[in-house]
Each structure stands twice: as structure tokens, then as C-alpha cells.
Amino acid sequence: MIRTLLLCLSATALLTGCKIVQKAPQDGADAPASHVEQVVLDSYETQLLPHVSAAAVEFGTLRAALAGGLEAAGAAHGIQAAGGGAWNFLTRGEGMIVGGDRESRAATLDVDADGDGAGDLQIQIGPIVRGTALRDAAPFYVFTDFKDQIEFADLARALNSRATADLALPGGDLTGRSVAFEGAFALRSATDPILLVPTRLVLEDSE
Amino acid sequence: MNINRRVLLGSLALGATGVVPALAQDSKGLIVIITPSHDNPFFKAEADGADARARELGYETLILVHDDDANKQSELFDLAIARGAKAIILDNAGAEASVAPIQRAKDAGIPSFLIDREITQSGIAVSQIVSNNYQGAQLGAEEFVRLMGEEGEYVELLGKESDTNAGIRSAGYHDIIDQYPGLTMVAQQTANWSQTEAYAVMESMLQANPGIKGVISGNDTMAMGAWAALEAAGRTDVIVVGFDGSNDVRDSILAGGIKATVLQPAYAIAQMAVDQAHRYLTEGTTGLEEKQLVDCVLITPENASRLETFSLAS
């Protein structure tokens, strides 16, 4: 709790003057975008991407911390909403694609980050992306600033869509390719699978 | 009353000890708890949770119901103001209609702490603590998809349209279910959170769509109504998933009827609201964001026996 509060305070201090505008700015028939679309437009590149890059923890460091328990890892590296619940983490790392499912609407890549051949995380590549980690890992998206749960859920979906729309992956089987990733994931228990929403995903090799 | 409180707060703020008025020794004052009708045990659990915590903390309580009638709710707010309440714990009677009475209480120096349902504005209530309906609906939908074997026809029972929770749960359900092309929704209808209405709606949906394999319901009372209709029609093969975590649905799950539900920790949320009211009254701030989401928990035959009155024993 105290940490969450401190985070809120420090985030407020850092972001003074650029807090997200609270009220839906337009209700006319010629409204160019919904409140949520406007928030994504205003914040994704200028606030969210820099925040992810600045706050991301090396994946190996994070996994080692998680081995010591979710609460401790969360307190050290994560962020949790005011009502408690999942710990949200930002991370970056490299690994090899060892499998996945590109057929599903909720497509994923399995990535081995520690070289043992087994997948350590699943990277969600859309078009359907599960969860609200990308929204909840950023201290400047605050539920109070949105009209209701529906609008706040829409924000999470819009951020997820924006993230995966920006991915430029070649088609086909990517197994065996090296990849560098950056993004967000949420855990409710230390043993849950890691489902990353990537804000950056780059194939590295190697023809 | 209000003057006394300000004096008390002021003296605390100055760090003066030993001059606390006798007022604090008897009762810390009145907390008014207003919810929808206790006919739905969910709301009774809220009232009970808030009442128990408030008494533990040394407050008197007054428990009232607005029956989802915004006019009645408005009158109850006037009553709370007239009684000089220290704080109001509210599960409100309408996201828009509740803004004015909460503002009126605020103007009279009485802070409101909202549970379960949001209002359309922030900055009027001190806290709005709601279940993470979106997260909960996704949990319920994932279990529904699994139980359905990722294919077949199903119907959806929607809650009351004016209630944000009806929309958010449906959105959460469909974010998951719509990913599976083998699952087809053949009917979607509101039963206004009501068990009897759900019974009638289920009967007619079943007649029109005899091939259905599942029912996903926006709450437990509608799930109970649907299950009763399915039983009456000899269709206990149909998979029903609810939302709330009521004792009725718990018993049905344990008896092999309804397959799953999603617990909203109503009792704990009501207690959180009272704790935040107490902190606000004694320290001048809750130290938390106004709007807070509290996670829901999937209830299946594995953990249903640990569920009692909207609270899951660990």
C-alpha cells in the first residue's frame, strides 16, 4: 500500500502538467475520436513507450526475483493498482522462439530466454491480446480519470491493439529465430505463465 | 456535530494530544449504510460487512435500502444528512441519478464511500471501490469456453441495462468467447438481474433454440432462474456459468448443477469502504485513489465449499 502510494506520489510529481485529461473532451456529432482514442493518441508514443523503456527490468533479473515470491518481486519491481490484485511488470530481454501459435486470433510466440530450450514466456502478437498489463503497468493511467469500468477496459484494449498493430513480423513459422522484446505482463501468482504484451519486438538474426 | 469533528481534526492535525473531547469515548458517531434491497443476499452481505466493521471501529450504524429507486435513495440521503451522519457507505441506485444526492451530502460535510457500482463522475465521492468486473468476466468466460469444449451454441442473459456492471461483464465475456469461432451466440436478452424474469426468458430462449449447449449469465440470481427453467425442461445437460458467488449458486455447483461462478468479494469490499471512511474521518485522507478495482475469483467445484456469504476462506 505504502509503496503504491509512494509510486502515485512520485508519478504525480514527475508528470505534473501532463496528467491525462479527465472529462471526455467532445460530445458533438463531429467528435474526431472517443476519449479513449484521444488518450491513446496523446500518450502512447510520448509517455507510454518512454516509460516502458525507462522502467523495464531485465527479464533474467525479474525471474530471479520472482523465484523469491510474487509479493517481494512485486514490491521491488512491479506496480499494483489501488484495489490490490495482480502485480504488473515491465521487462526487456532476448531469447529464441521455440514455438507458439500463429493460427489463433490470440496468437503467441513461445520464447526461451535462458537458453535451456524450454519456453520461459509467451509473447502475445494479437490481433486479440489478453489482459490489462500494459495499462496497469503505467502509473499515469488511473481509473479515477475514466468515466467507468467500460471506458477503462476500453483503454486497456486500445493500448493492446496499438502495441500489436505496431509489430512488423514476417509470416510463417518463426521457430529458431532470435528475438529482442520489451513489454508488460501481469501476475496473480508467481507460478502463472508469463504472457507479455510487447511494445517492442525485433527479430535479430541471421538469415 | 460537524463543528465538533472539525475541532477534533484540527487538534489532531496540530499534534495536540490529551485534549480529545469526551465525544470519542462513547461513539465515534453514525455511519449510514445504504444498499439495494436485501432480498438479493449480495446486498445483504455488503450491509452486514459494513455494519460489522463500523461497529468494531466504534461507530453507530443505520442500515437502509433504496430498492433501486433513485427518489427513495435521495430521501435516504436527506435522512442521513438530518441525522448528522459522519459518513455514508453506498451501493447506489443509478450511476447518473446518484451524483446529486452524493454532492448534497458532500456539501453538508458528509463524505460518501461507494461500493460495487460506480457513478459517472469522480471528485464527489471520496472512494469508489468496485469489483474488477472486467477481469472477473474474463475469468468466467475462460471457464465457460473450457466447459463448452470451445464449441457449440449458447445464449447470454444480460443484467439491467442502466447498470454499468451489466455492460462491463458482457464486454468481458465477449472479449474471450468471441475469440473462438466454434462458439455461436444464438440469443442475448436481458432479465434485469431477476431470477423470475430469467426463468421466463430462459424458457422462451430454450423453445426458440433447443440446440443450445450453454448459458452465460450476468449474475447469479439470473443463473438460478435459468437453471430452474432448464431443470423444468429436463435440460440439465446445459452448462450454466454465473457471476457474484452467492451461496445459492455455490450449493448448485456442489450439487452438480450450475458449473461455475465468479466471486465478487462483497463482504470484504464493504469492510474496505468502512476502513477508508474511518481513515478519512481520522486522518483527513484515505491515502488512496478514489476509484479502486478489487479482483474477482473463479468459483468451481474445487473451491466452492470454501465460499460463504460472498467471502472465500483461505
Short mmCIF file of C-alpha atoms in Angstrom, two decimals:
data_model
loop_
_atom_site.label_atom_id
_atom_site.label_comp_id
_atom_site.label_asym_id
_atom_site.label_seq_id
_atom_site.Cartn_x
_atom_site.Cartn_y
_atom_site.Cartn_z
CA MET A 1 0.00 0.00 0.00
CA ILE A 2 2.62 2.44 1.10
CA ARG A 3 4.66 1.69 -1.94
CA THR A 4 1.70 2.15 -4.22
CA LEU A 5 1.10 5.48 -2.59
CA LEU A 6 4.72 6.48 -2.97
CA LEU A 7 4.61 5.46 -6.60
CA CYS A 8 1.49 7.52 -7.13
CA LEU A 9 3.12 10.48 -5.43
CA SER A 10 6.34 10.21 -7.37
CA ALA A 11 4.45 9.66 -10.60
CA THR A 12 2.36 12.71 -9.88
CA ALA A 13 5.49 14.68 -9.19
CA LEU A 14 7.10 13.54 -12.41
CA LEU A 15 4.06 14.08 -14.50
CA THR A 16 2.85 17.38 -13.19
CA GLY A 17 1.39 19.31 -16.02
CA CYS A 18 0.82 16.35 -18.29
CA LYS A 19 -1.75 14.32 -16.39
CA ILE A 20 -4.36 12.77 -18.59
CA VAL A 21 -7.37 14.96 -19.06
CA GLN A 22 -10.29 13.59 -17.18
CA LYS A 23 -13.50 14.53 -18.90
CA ALA A 24 -14.49 13.35 -22.33
CA PRO A 25 -13.46 16.37 -24.33
CA GLN A 26 -16.09 16.18 -27.02
CA ASP A 27 -19.70 15.22 -27.26
CA GLY A 28 -20.57 16.84 -30.55
CA ALA A 29 -21.58 14.88 -33.63
CA ASP A 30 -18.31 15.75 -35.34
CA ALA A 31 -16.20 14.39 -32.50
CA PRO A 32 -12.96 13.15 -34.07
CA ALA A 33 -12.20 10.46 -31.54
CA SER A 34 -13.54 8.91 -28.37
CA HIS A 35 -11.98 9.89 -25.07
CA VAL A 36 -10.07 6.62 -25.02
CA GLU A 37 -8.81 7.02 -28.59
CA GLN A 38 -7.66 10.51 -27.71
CA VAL A 39 -5.83 9.29 -24.61
CA VAL A 40 -4.03 6.62 -26.63
CA LEU A 41 -3.18 9.11 -29.33
CA ASP A 42 -1.86 11.61 -26.80
CA SER A 43 0.08 9.23 -24.62
CA TYR A 44 1.19 6.07 -26.41
CA GLU A 45 4.32 7.35 -28.10
CA THR A 46 5.10 10.31 -25.91
CA GLN A 47 4.53 8.76 -22.48
CA LEU A 48 3.95 5.05 -22.56
CA LEU A 49 6.81 3.89 -24.82
CA PRO A 50 9.40 6.03 -22.99
CA HIS A 51 8.02 4.78 -19.66
CA VAL A 52 8.30 1.14 -20.71
CA SER A 53 11.87 1.67 -21.93
CA ALA A 54 12.88 3.53 -18.80
CA ALA A 55 11.24 1.23 -16.28
CA ALA A 56 11.73 -2.19 -17.90
CA VAL A 57 13.71 -4.66 -15.79
CA GLU A 58 15.94 -7.27 -17.41
CA PHE A 59 13.91 -10.46 -17.79
CA GLY A 60 16.53 -12.60 -16.05
CA THR A 61 16.63 -10.26 -13.07
CA LEU A 62 12.85 -10.35 -12.84
CA ARG A 63 12.65 -14.13 -12.99
CA ALA A 64 15.24 -14.45 -10.27
CA ALA A 65 13.21 -12.04 -8.16
CA LEU A 66 10.01 -13.97 -8.87
CA ALA A 67 11.67 -17.14 -7.65
CA GLY A 68 11.72 -15.44 -4.26
CA GLY A 69 7.95 -14.91 -4.29
CA LEU A 70 5.50 -12.64 -6.07
CA GLU A 71 5.00 -10.16 -3.25
CA ALA A 72 8.71 -9.46 -2.84
CA ALA A 73 9.28 -9.29 -6.60
CA GLY A 74 6.25 -7.04 -6.98
CA ALA A 75 7.37 -4.73 -4.23
CA ALA A 76 10.84 -4.46 -5.79
CA HIS A 77 9.97 -4.27 -9.48
CA GLY A 78 6.21 -4.14 -10.01
CA ILE A 79 3.22 -1.89 -9.72
CA GLN A 80 -0.15 -2.77 -8.23
CA ALA A 81 -3.46 -0.93 -8.55
CA ALA A 82 -5.10 0.83 -5.60
CA GLY A 83 -7.52 -2.04 -5.02
CA GLY A 84 -4.72 -4.64 -4.91
CA GLY A 85 -4.83 -7.59 -7.29
CA ALA A 86 -2.27 -8.51 -9.90
CA TRP A 87 1.29 -7.24 -9.88
CA ASN A 88 2.21 -5.65 -13.19
CA PHE A 89 5.76 -5.73 -14.51
CA LEU A 90 7.70 -4.11 -17.33
CA THR A 91 10.54 -6.11 -18.75
CA ARG A 92 13.00 -6.44 -21.59
CA GLY A 93 15.13 -9.30 -22.76
CA GLU A 94 16.30 -11.52 -25.56
CA GLY A 95 15.68 -15.11 -26.43
CA MET A 96 14.91 -17.69 -29.04
CA ILE A 97 11.49 -18.52 -30.41
CA VAL A 98 10.85 -22.15 -29.57
CA GLY A 99 7.19 -22.47 -30.51
CA GLY A 100 3.87 -20.71 -30.40
CA ASP A 101 0.50 -20.47 -32.06
CA ARG A 102 0.11 -18.12 -35.01
CA GLU A 103 -3.22 -19.60 -36.10
CA SER A 104 -5.22 -18.37 -33.13
CA ARG A 105 -6.80 -14.92 -33.10
CA ALA A 106 -4.90 -14.60 -29.83
CA ALA A 107 -1.58 -15.57 -31.40
CA THR A 108 1.51 -16.11 -29.27
CA LEU A 109 5.21 -16.86 -29.60
CA ASP A 110 6.94 -19.04 -27.01
CA VAL A 111 10.34 -17.63 -26.17
CA ASP A 112 13.23 -19.31 -24.38
CA ALA A 113 15.11 -16.59 -22.53
CA ASP A 114 17.60 -18.68 -20.54
CA GLY A 115 18.92 -20.99 -23.23
CA ASP A 116 17.58 -24.28 -21.87
CA GLY A 117 15.38 -24.87 -24.89
CA ALA A 118 12.11 -24.52 -22.97
CA GLY A 119 9.79 -21.52 -23.32
CA ASP A 120 10.01 -19.03 -20.45
CA LEU A 121 7.39 -16.58 -21.63
CA GLN A 122 4.65 -16.25 -24.20
CA ILE A 123 4.64 -13.09 -26.27
CA GLN A 124 1.17 -12.07 -27.40
CA ILE A 125 1.22 -10.93 -31.01
CA GLY A 126 -2.51 -10.41 -31.49
CA PRO A 127 -4.73 -9.41 -33.02
CA ILE A 128 -6.51 -10.37 -29.78
CA VAL A 129 -4.40 -9.61 -26.72
CA ARG A 130 -5.44 -10.69 -23.26
CA GLY A 131 -5.15 -8.78 -20.05
CA THR A 132 -4.65 -5.22 -18.90
CA ALA A 133 -0.94 -5.33 -18.03
CA LEU A 134 0.14 -2.59 -20.42
CA ARG A 135 -2.40 -0.18 -18.98
CA ASP A 136 -1.81 -1.21 -15.38
CA ALA A 137 1.99 -1.12 -15.53
CA ALA A 138 1.87 2.61 -16.27
CA PRO A 139 1.20 4.86 -13.27
CA PHE A 140 -0.30 7.61 -15.41
CA TYR A 141 -3.36 5.61 -16.49
CA VAL A 142 -5.59 5.99 -13.44
CA PHE A 143 -9.08 4.51 -13.13
CA THR A 144 -10.39 7.66 -11.45
CA ASP A 145 -9.68 9.61 -14.64
CA PHE A 146 -12.11 7.49 -16.65
CA LYS A 147 -15.88 7.57 -16.73
CA ASP A 148 -16.46 3.96 -15.78
CA GLN A 149 -15.08 0.44 -15.90
CA ILE A 150 -16.18 0.06 -19.50
CA GLU A 151 -14.14 3.05 -20.62
CA PHE A 152 -11.17 1.92 -18.52
CA ALA A 153 -11.36 -1.58 -20.05
CA ASP A 154 -11.56 0.03 -23.49
CA LEU A 155 -8.30 1.82 -22.72
CA ALA A 156 -6.57 -1.48 -21.96
CA ARG A 157 -7.85 -2.98 -25.19
CA ALA A 158 -6.89 0.07 -27.23
CA LEU A 159 -3.35 0.07 -25.82
CA ASN A 160 -3.02 -3.66 -26.52
CA SER A 161 -4.26 -3.17 -30.08
CA ARG A 162 -1.92 -0.27 -30.66
CA ALA A 163 1.03 -2.31 -29.38
CA THR A 164 0.38 -5.32 -31.60
CA ALA A 165 -0.56 -3.18 -34.62
CA ASP A 166 2.93 -1.70 -34.45
CA LEU A 167 4.60 -5.12 -34.65
CA ALA A 168 6.02 -5.91 -38.06
CA LEU A 169 6.55 -9.65 -38.11
CA PRO A 170 7.10 -11.75 -41.21
CA GLY A 171 4.56 -14.53 -41.71
CA GLY A 172 5.20 -18.22 -41.28
CA ASP A 173 7.00 -20.24 -38.68
CA LEU A 174 9.48 -18.19 -36.70
CA THR A 175 10.81 -21.07 -34.64
CA GLY A 176 14.56 -20.82 -34.21
CA ARG A 177 14.75 -17.07 -34.71
CA SER A 178 16.29 -14.85 -32.07
CA VAL A 179 14.17 -12.05 -30.77
CA ALA A 180 14.54 -8.98 -28.56
CA PHE A 181 11.46 -7.93 -26.64
CA GLU A 182 10.17 -5.19 -24.38
CA GLY A 183 6.73 -5.02 -22.83
CA ALA A 184 4.38 -5.62 -19.93
CA PHE A 185 2.89 -8.61 -18.15
CA ALA A 186 0.79 -9.23 -15.05
CA LEU A 187 0.95 -11.99 -12.47
CA ARG A 188 -1.54 -13.02 -9.81
CA SER A 189 0.73 -15.85 -8.66
CA ALA A 190 4.45 -16.42 -9.16
CA THR A 191 3.73 -19.71 -10.94
CA ASP A 192 1.28 -18.32 -13.53
CA PRO A 193 2.61 -18.35 -17.10
CA ILE A 194 4.12 -15.06 -18.24
CA LEU A 195 2.03 -13.53 -21.05
CA LEU A 196 3.86 -10.49 -22.37
CA VAL A 197 2.21 -7.64 -24.25
CA PRO A 198 5.11 -6.44 -26.42
CA THR A 199 5.71 -2.77 -27.07
CA ARG A 200 8.86 -3.70 -28.96
CA LEU A 201 9.64 -6.95 -30.72
CA VAL A 202 12.61 -7.26 -33.05
CA LEU A 203 13.80 -10.35 -34.88
CA GLU A 204 17.56 -10.27 -34.64
CA ASP A 205 19.17 -12.75 -36.93
CA SER A 206 20.65 -14.14 -39.08
CA GLU A 207 19.39 -15.35 -42.35
CA MET B 1 -21.54 17.60 15.13
CA ASN B 2 -19.62 18.88 12.20
CA ILE B 3 -18.10 21.64 14.25
CA ASN B 4 -17.02 19.12 16.84
CA ARG B 5 -15.44 16.99 14.22
CA ARG B 6 -13.54 19.83 12.71
CA VAL B 7 -12.29 20.84 16.12
CA LEU B 8 -11.23 17.28 16.74
CA LEU B 9 -9.49 17.01 13.39
CA GLY B 10 -7.88 20.37 13.90
CA SER B 11 -6.47 19.43 17.26
CA LEU B 12 -5.14 16.17 15.87
CA ALA B 13 -3.57 18.00 12.98
CA LEU B 14 -1.78 20.30 15.40
CA GLY B 15 -0.43 17.29 17.18
CA ALA B 16 -2.19 18.22 20.40
CA THR B 17 -2.83 15.15 22.48
CA GLY B 18 -4.70 14.85 25.71
CA VAL B 19 -7.34 17.33 24.68
CA VAL B 20 -9.54 14.95 22.73
CA PRO B 21 -13.14 15.67 23.68
CA ALA B 22 -15.18 13.06 25.54
CA LEU B 23 -17.18 12.59 22.38
CA ALA B 24 -14.78 9.96 21.11
CA GLN B 25 -15.14 7.73 24.11
CA ASP B 26 -18.76 6.69 23.62
CA SER B 27 -19.47 6.51 19.95
CA LYS B 28 -17.44 7.85 17.09
CA GLY B 29 -20.73 8.88 15.50
CA LEU B 30 -23.10 7.49 12.93
CA ILE B 31 -22.27 5.66 9.71
CA VAL B 32 -25.25 5.26 7.40
CA ILE B 33 -25.16 2.18 5.14
CA ILE B 34 -27.41 2.30 2.06
CA THR B 35 -27.75 -0.57 -0.41
CA PRO B 36 -30.30 -2.10 -2.77
CA SER B 37 -32.85 -4.50 -1.30
CA HIS B 38 -31.53 -7.27 0.94
CA ASP B 39 -33.76 -9.71 -0.99
CA ASN B 40 -30.60 -10.25 -3.00
CA PRO B 41 -28.15 -11.75 -0.49
CA PHE B 42 -25.29 -9.96 -2.25
CA PHE B 43 -26.53 -6.63 -0.94
CA LYS B 44 -27.25 -8.05 2.48
CA ALA B 45 -23.64 -9.28 2.63
CA GLU B 46 -22.49 -5.74 1.82
CA ALA B 47 -24.63 -4.26 4.57
CA ASP B 48 -23.51 -6.93 7.05
CA GLY B 49 -19.83 -6.45 6.19
CA ALA B 50 -20.01 -2.69 6.55
CA ASP B 51 -22.09 -2.89 9.72
CA ALA B 52 -19.73 -5.33 11.41
CA ARG B 53 -16.62 -3.28 10.64
CA ALA B 54 -18.22 0.02 11.59
CA ARG B 55 -19.25 -1.34 14.98
CA GLU B 56 -15.78 -2.82 15.53
CA LEU B 57 -14.36 0.63 14.94
CA GLY B 58 -16.77 2.20 17.43
CA TYR B 59 -19.40 3.75 15.16
CA GLU B 60 -23.15 3.51 15.40
CA THR B 61 -24.79 2.33 12.21
CA LEU B 62 -28.05 2.89 10.40
CA ILE B 63 -28.83 0.36 7.66
CA LEU B 64 -31.17 1.45 4.89
CA VAL B 65 -32.29 0.13 1.48
CA HIS B 66 -33.20 2.17 -1.59
CA ASP B 67 -34.75 -0.69 -3.61
CA ASP B 68 -33.01 0.67 -6.72
CA ASP B 69 -35.32 3.67 -6.58
CA ALA B 70 -33.36 6.89 -7.12
CA ASN B 71 -36.06 9.01 -5.47
CA LYS B 72 -36.04 6.83 -2.39
CA GLN B 73 -32.26 6.98 -2.33
CA SER B 74 -32.45 10.76 -2.43
CA GLU B 75 -34.77 10.76 0.58
CA LEU B 76 -32.43 8.44 2.45
CA PHE B 77 -29.58 10.86 1.82
CA ASP B 78 -31.69 13.67 3.30
CA LEU B 79 -32.31 11.45 6.30
CA ALA B 80 -28.57 10.76 6.68
CA ILE B 81 -27.86 14.48 6.46
CA ALA B 82 -30.58 15.28 9.02
CA ARG B 83 -29.18 12.64 11.37
CA GLY B 84 -25.73 14.23 11.16
CA ALA B 85 -24.04 11.10 9.80
CA LYS B 86 -20.24 11.06 9.84
CA ALA B 87 -20.08 9.06 6.62
CA ILE B 88 -22.26 7.21 4.14
CA ILE B 89 -21.46 3.78 2.71
CA LEU B 90 -23.43 3.40 -0.50
CA ASP B 91 -24.21 0.83 -3.17
CA ASN B 92 -26.03 3.28 -5.38
CA ALA B 93 -29.32 3.37 -7.27
CA GLY B 94 -28.04 4.67 -10.59
CA ALA B 95 -24.75 5.90 -11.99
CA GLU B 96 -26.18 9.25 -13.07
CA ALA B 97 -29.04 9.75 -10.61
CA SER B 98 -26.80 9.25 -7.60
CA VAL B 99 -24.47 12.14 -8.37
CA ALA B 100 -26.82 14.83 -6.98
CA PRO B 101 -27.54 13.30 -3.55
CA ILE B 102 -23.87 12.40 -3.03
CA GLN B 103 -22.97 16.01 -3.86
CA ARG B 104 -25.66 17.20 -1.42
CA ALA B 105 -24.14 15.10 1.35
CA LYS B 106 -20.68 16.37 0.46
CA ASP B 107 -21.92 19.95 0.69
CA ALA B 108 -23.28 19.10 4.15
CA GLY B 109 -19.82 17.84 5.15
CA ILE B 110 -20.66 14.14 4.90
CA PRO B 111 -18.28 12.03 2.79
CA SER B 112 -19.63 9.09 0.77
CA PHE B 113 -17.80 5.82 0.16
CA LEU B 114 -19.20 3.86 -2.75
CA ILE B 115 -19.12 0.12 -3.19
CA ASP B 116 -20.00 -2.25 -6.04
CA ARG B 117 -21.38 0.30 -8.50
CA GLU B 118 -19.73 3.39 -9.91
CA ILE B 119 -21.19 6.80 -10.54
CA THR B 120 -20.47 8.76 -13.70
CA GLN B 121 -18.40 11.45 -12.00
CA SER B 122 -15.28 11.48 -9.91
CA GLY B 123 -14.38 14.01 -7.26
CA ILE B 124 -17.74 13.81 -5.46
CA ALA B 125 -17.45 10.57 -3.51
CA VAL B 126 -14.25 10.01 -1.53
CA SER B 127 -13.89 6.39 -2.61
CA GLN B 128 -15.47 4.20 -5.25
CA ILE B 129 -14.49 0.59 -4.61
CA VAL B 130 -15.80 -1.80 -7.22
CA SER B 131 -15.19 -5.39 -8.16
CA ASN B 132 -12.98 -5.76 -11.21
CA ASN B 133 -15.95 -6.91 -13.27
CA TYR B 134 -13.93 -6.95 -16.47
CA GLN B 135 -11.26 -9.23 -15.01
CA GLY B 136 -13.97 -11.35 -13.34
CA ALA B 137 -15.99 -11.69 -16.52
CA GLN B 138 -12.89 -12.81 -18.40
CA LEU B 139 -12.28 -15.47 -15.74
CA GLY B 140 -15.86 -16.69 -16.03
CA ALA B 141 -15.69 -16.67 -19.81
CA GLU B 142 -12.43 -18.64 -19.89
CA GLU B 143 -14.04 -21.31 -17.72
CA PHE B 144 -17.20 -21.23 -19.86
CA VAL B 145 -15.14 -21.77 -23.03
CA ARG B 146 -13.30 -24.66 -21.39
CA LEU B 147 -16.55 -26.29 -20.21
CA MET B 148 -18.09 -25.86 -23.66
CA GLY B 149 -15.13 -27.60 -25.27
CA GLU B 150 -14.62 -24.42 -27.33
CA GLU B 151 -17.67 -25.10 -29.49
CA GLY B 152 -21.47 -25.07 -29.64
CA GLU B 153 -24.43 -22.70 -29.41
CA TYR B 154 -25.02 -20.62 -26.33
CA VAL B 155 -27.21 -17.81 -25.02
CA GLU B 156 -26.39 -14.86 -22.81
CA LEU B 157 -28.52 -13.36 -20.04
CA LEU B 158 -27.78 -9.68 -19.59
CA GLY B 159 -28.25 -7.61 -16.44
CA LYS B 160 -30.12 -4.37 -16.05
CA GLU B 161 -29.20 -2.02 -18.85
CA SER B 162 -28.89 1.07 -16.61
CA ASP B 163 -26.24 -0.69 -14.52
CA THR B 164 -22.65 -0.29 -15.72
CA ASN B 165 -21.86 -3.72 -14.34
CA ALA B 166 -24.20 -5.34 -16.88
CA GLY B 167 -22.30 -3.81 -19.79
CA ILE B 168 -18.81 -4.42 -18.46
CA ARG B 169 -19.48 -8.09 -17.70
CA SER B 170 -20.90 -8.68 -21.15
CA ALA B 171 -17.87 -6.96 -22.69
CA GLY B 172 -15.52 -9.10 -20.63
CA TYR B 173 -17.36 -12.29 -21.61
CA HIS B 174 -17.23 -11.48 -25.30
CA ASP B 175 -13.59 -10.40 -25.30
CA ILE B 176 -12.81 -14.04 -24.53
CA ILE B 177 -15.68 -16.03 -26.07
CA ASP B 178 -15.62 -14.24 -29.42
CA GLN B 179 -12.06 -15.48 -29.98
CA TYR B 180 -13.49 -18.96 -30.54
CA PRO B 181 -15.18 -19.30 -33.93
CA GLY B 182 -16.75 -22.59 -32.82
CA LEU B 183 -18.86 -20.81 -30.22
CA THR B 184 -22.04 -19.19 -31.54
CA MET B 185 -24.33 -16.91 -29.55
CA VAL B 186 -27.88 -17.62 -30.75
CA ALA B 187 -29.72 -15.29 -28.35
CA GLN B 188 -28.89 -12.47 -25.96
CA GLN B 189 -31.55 -10.97 -23.73
CA THR B 190 -31.85 -9.02 -20.51
CA ALA B 191 -33.53 -10.46 -17.45
CA ASN B 192 -32.81 -7.35 -15.35
CA TRP B 193 -30.80 -9.26 -12.72
CA SER B 194 -34.08 -11.02 -11.74
CA GLN B 195 -34.49 -14.72 -11.00
CA THR B 196 -38.15 -14.89 -12.03
CA GLU B 197 -37.52 -12.90 -15.18
CA ALA B 198 -34.58 -15.15 -16.04
CA TYR B 199 -36.81 -18.20 -15.65
CA ALA B 200 -39.29 -16.82 -18.20
CA VAL B 201 -36.58 -15.59 -20.58
CA MET B 202 -34.77 -18.93 -20.40
CA GLU B 203 -37.99 -20.83 -21.17
CA SER B 204 -38.61 -18.82 -24.33
CA MET B 205 -34.95 -18.86 -25.43
CA LEU B 206 -34.86 -22.63 -24.99
CA GLN B 207 -38.01 -23.06 -27.09
CA ALA B 208 -36.56 -20.95 -29.87
CA ASN B 209 -33.09 -22.53 -29.62
CA PRO B 210 -33.37 -26.13 -28.48
CA GLY B 211 -29.83 -26.85 -29.65
CA ILE B 212 -28.08 -24.70 -27.06
CA LYS B 213 -25.27 -26.17 -25.04
CA GLY B 214 -24.54 -23.30 -22.64
CA VAL B 215 -25.83 -20.21 -20.84
CA ILE B 216 -23.60 -17.41 -19.66
CA SER B 217 -25.33 -15.14 -17.18
CA GLY B 218 -24.54 -11.63 -15.98
CA ASN B 219 -25.27 -12.57 -12.38
CA ASP B 220 -26.11 -15.46 -10.07
CA THR B 221 -29.79 -14.73 -9.48
CA MET B 222 -30.41 -14.91 -13.23
CA ALA B 223 -28.27 -18.06 -13.40
CA MET B 224 -30.50 -19.60 -10.72
CA GLY B 225 -33.63 -18.67 -12.70
CA ALA B 226 -32.14 -20.09 -15.88
CA TRP B 227 -31.08 -23.29 -14.15
CA ALA B 228 -34.60 -23.77 -12.71
CA ALA B 229 -36.07 -23.38 -16.21
CA LEU B 230 -33.53 -25.82 -17.64
CA GLU B 231 -34.30 -28.35 -14.89
CA ALA B 232 -38.04 -27.98 -15.55
CA ALA B 233 -37.39 -28.66 -19.23
CA GLY B 234 -35.22 -31.66 -18.47
CA ARG B 235 -32.16 -29.90 -19.89
CA THR B 236 -29.68 -30.31 -17.04
CA ASP B 237 -27.06 -31.06 -19.69
CA VAL B 238 -26.82 -27.32 -20.41
CA ILE B 239 -23.73 -25.59 -18.98
CA VAL B 240 -24.56 -22.53 -16.87
CA VAL B 241 -21.99 -20.04 -15.60
CA GLY B 242 -22.96 -17.15 -13.32
CA PHE B 243 -21.39 -14.14 -11.65
CA ASP B 244 -21.43 -12.97 -7.97
CA GLY B 245 -20.59 -16.03 -5.88
CA SER B 246 -23.86 -16.44 -3.99
CA ASN B 247 -24.49 -19.26 -1.54
CA ASP B 248 -27.36 -20.46 -3.76
CA VAL B 249 -25.07 -20.90 -6.73
CA ARG B 250 -22.36 -22.37 -4.51
CA ASP B 251 -24.84 -25.06 -3.41
CA SER B 252 -25.89 -25.66 -7.00
CA ILE B 253 -22.23 -26.05 -8.06
CA LEU B 254 -21.58 -28.51 -5.24
CA ALA B 255 -24.71 -30.46 -6.27
CA GLY B 256 -23.51 -30.66 -9.88
CA GLY B 257 -25.99 -28.10 -11.25
CA ILE B 258 -24.58 -24.72 -12.27
CA LYS B 259 -20.97 -25.24 -13.30
CA ALA B 260 -19.15 -22.11 -12.18
CA THR B 261 -19.48 -18.54 -11.00
CA VAL B 262 -17.20 -15.59 -10.26
CA LEU B 263 -16.96 -14.32 -6.71
CA GLN B 264 -17.18 -10.64 -6.08
CA PRO B 265 -15.78 -10.22 -2.58
CA ALA B 266 -18.77 -8.10 -1.48
CA TYR B 267 -18.23 -8.54 2.23
CA ALA B 268 -14.56 -7.57 2.05
CA ILE B 269 -15.24 -4.61 -0.23
CA ALA B 270 -17.83 -3.25 2.22
CA GLN B 271 -15.28 -3.58 5.02
CA MET B 272 -12.63 -1.81 2.93
CA ALA B 273 -15.08 1.06 2.44
CA VAL B 274 -15.63 1.43 6.18
CA ASP B 275 -11.88 1.26 6.82
CA GLN B 276 -11.34 4.02 4.29
CA ALA B 277 -14.17 6.07 5.82
CA HIS B 278 -12.54 5.69 9.23
CA ARG B 279 -9.16 6.69 7.90
CA TYR B 280 -10.67 9.67 6.12
CA LEU B 281 -12.50 10.79 9.25
CA THR B 282 -9.47 10.43 11.48
CA GLU B 283 -6.63 11.42 9.14
CA GLY B 284 -8.37 13.57 6.56
CA THR B 285 -7.45 11.30 3.65
CA THR B 286 -7.78 7.68 2.63
CA GLY B 287 -4.30 7.77 1.09
CA LEU B 288 -5.72 6.01 -1.97
CA GLU B 289 -7.04 6.80 -5.42
CA GLU B 290 -10.77 7.47 -5.44
CA LYS B 291 -11.64 4.65 -7.82
CA GLN B 292 -10.37 1.22 -6.95
CA LEU B 293 -10.79 -2.16 -8.63
CA VAL B 294 -10.82 -5.30 -6.50
CA ASP B 295 -10.14 -8.65 -8.18
CA CYS B 296 -12.76 -11.36 -8.53
CA VAL B 297 -12.17 -15.09 -8.02
CA LEU B 298 -13.38 -18.02 -10.13
CA ILE B 299 -15.57 -20.46 -8.18
CA THR B 300 -15.69 -24.08 -9.36
CA PRO B 301 -16.43 -27.41 -7.63
CA GLU B 302 -12.80 -27.33 -6.40
CA ASN B 303 -13.16 -24.29 -4.15
CA ALA B 304 -16.93 -23.82 -3.80
CA SER B 305 -17.04 -25.42 -0.37
CA ARG B 306 -14.83 -22.61 0.99
CA LEU B 307 -17.31 -19.95 -0.13
CA GLU B 308 -19.66 -18.43 2.44
CA THR B 309 -21.67 -15.22 2.15
CA PHE B 310 -19.54 -13.65 -0.61
CA SER B 311 -16.31 -14.42 1.16
CA LEU B 312 -13.79 -17.16 0.28
CA ALA B 313 -12.00 -18.77 3.23
CA SER B 314 -8.32 -19.38 2.56
#
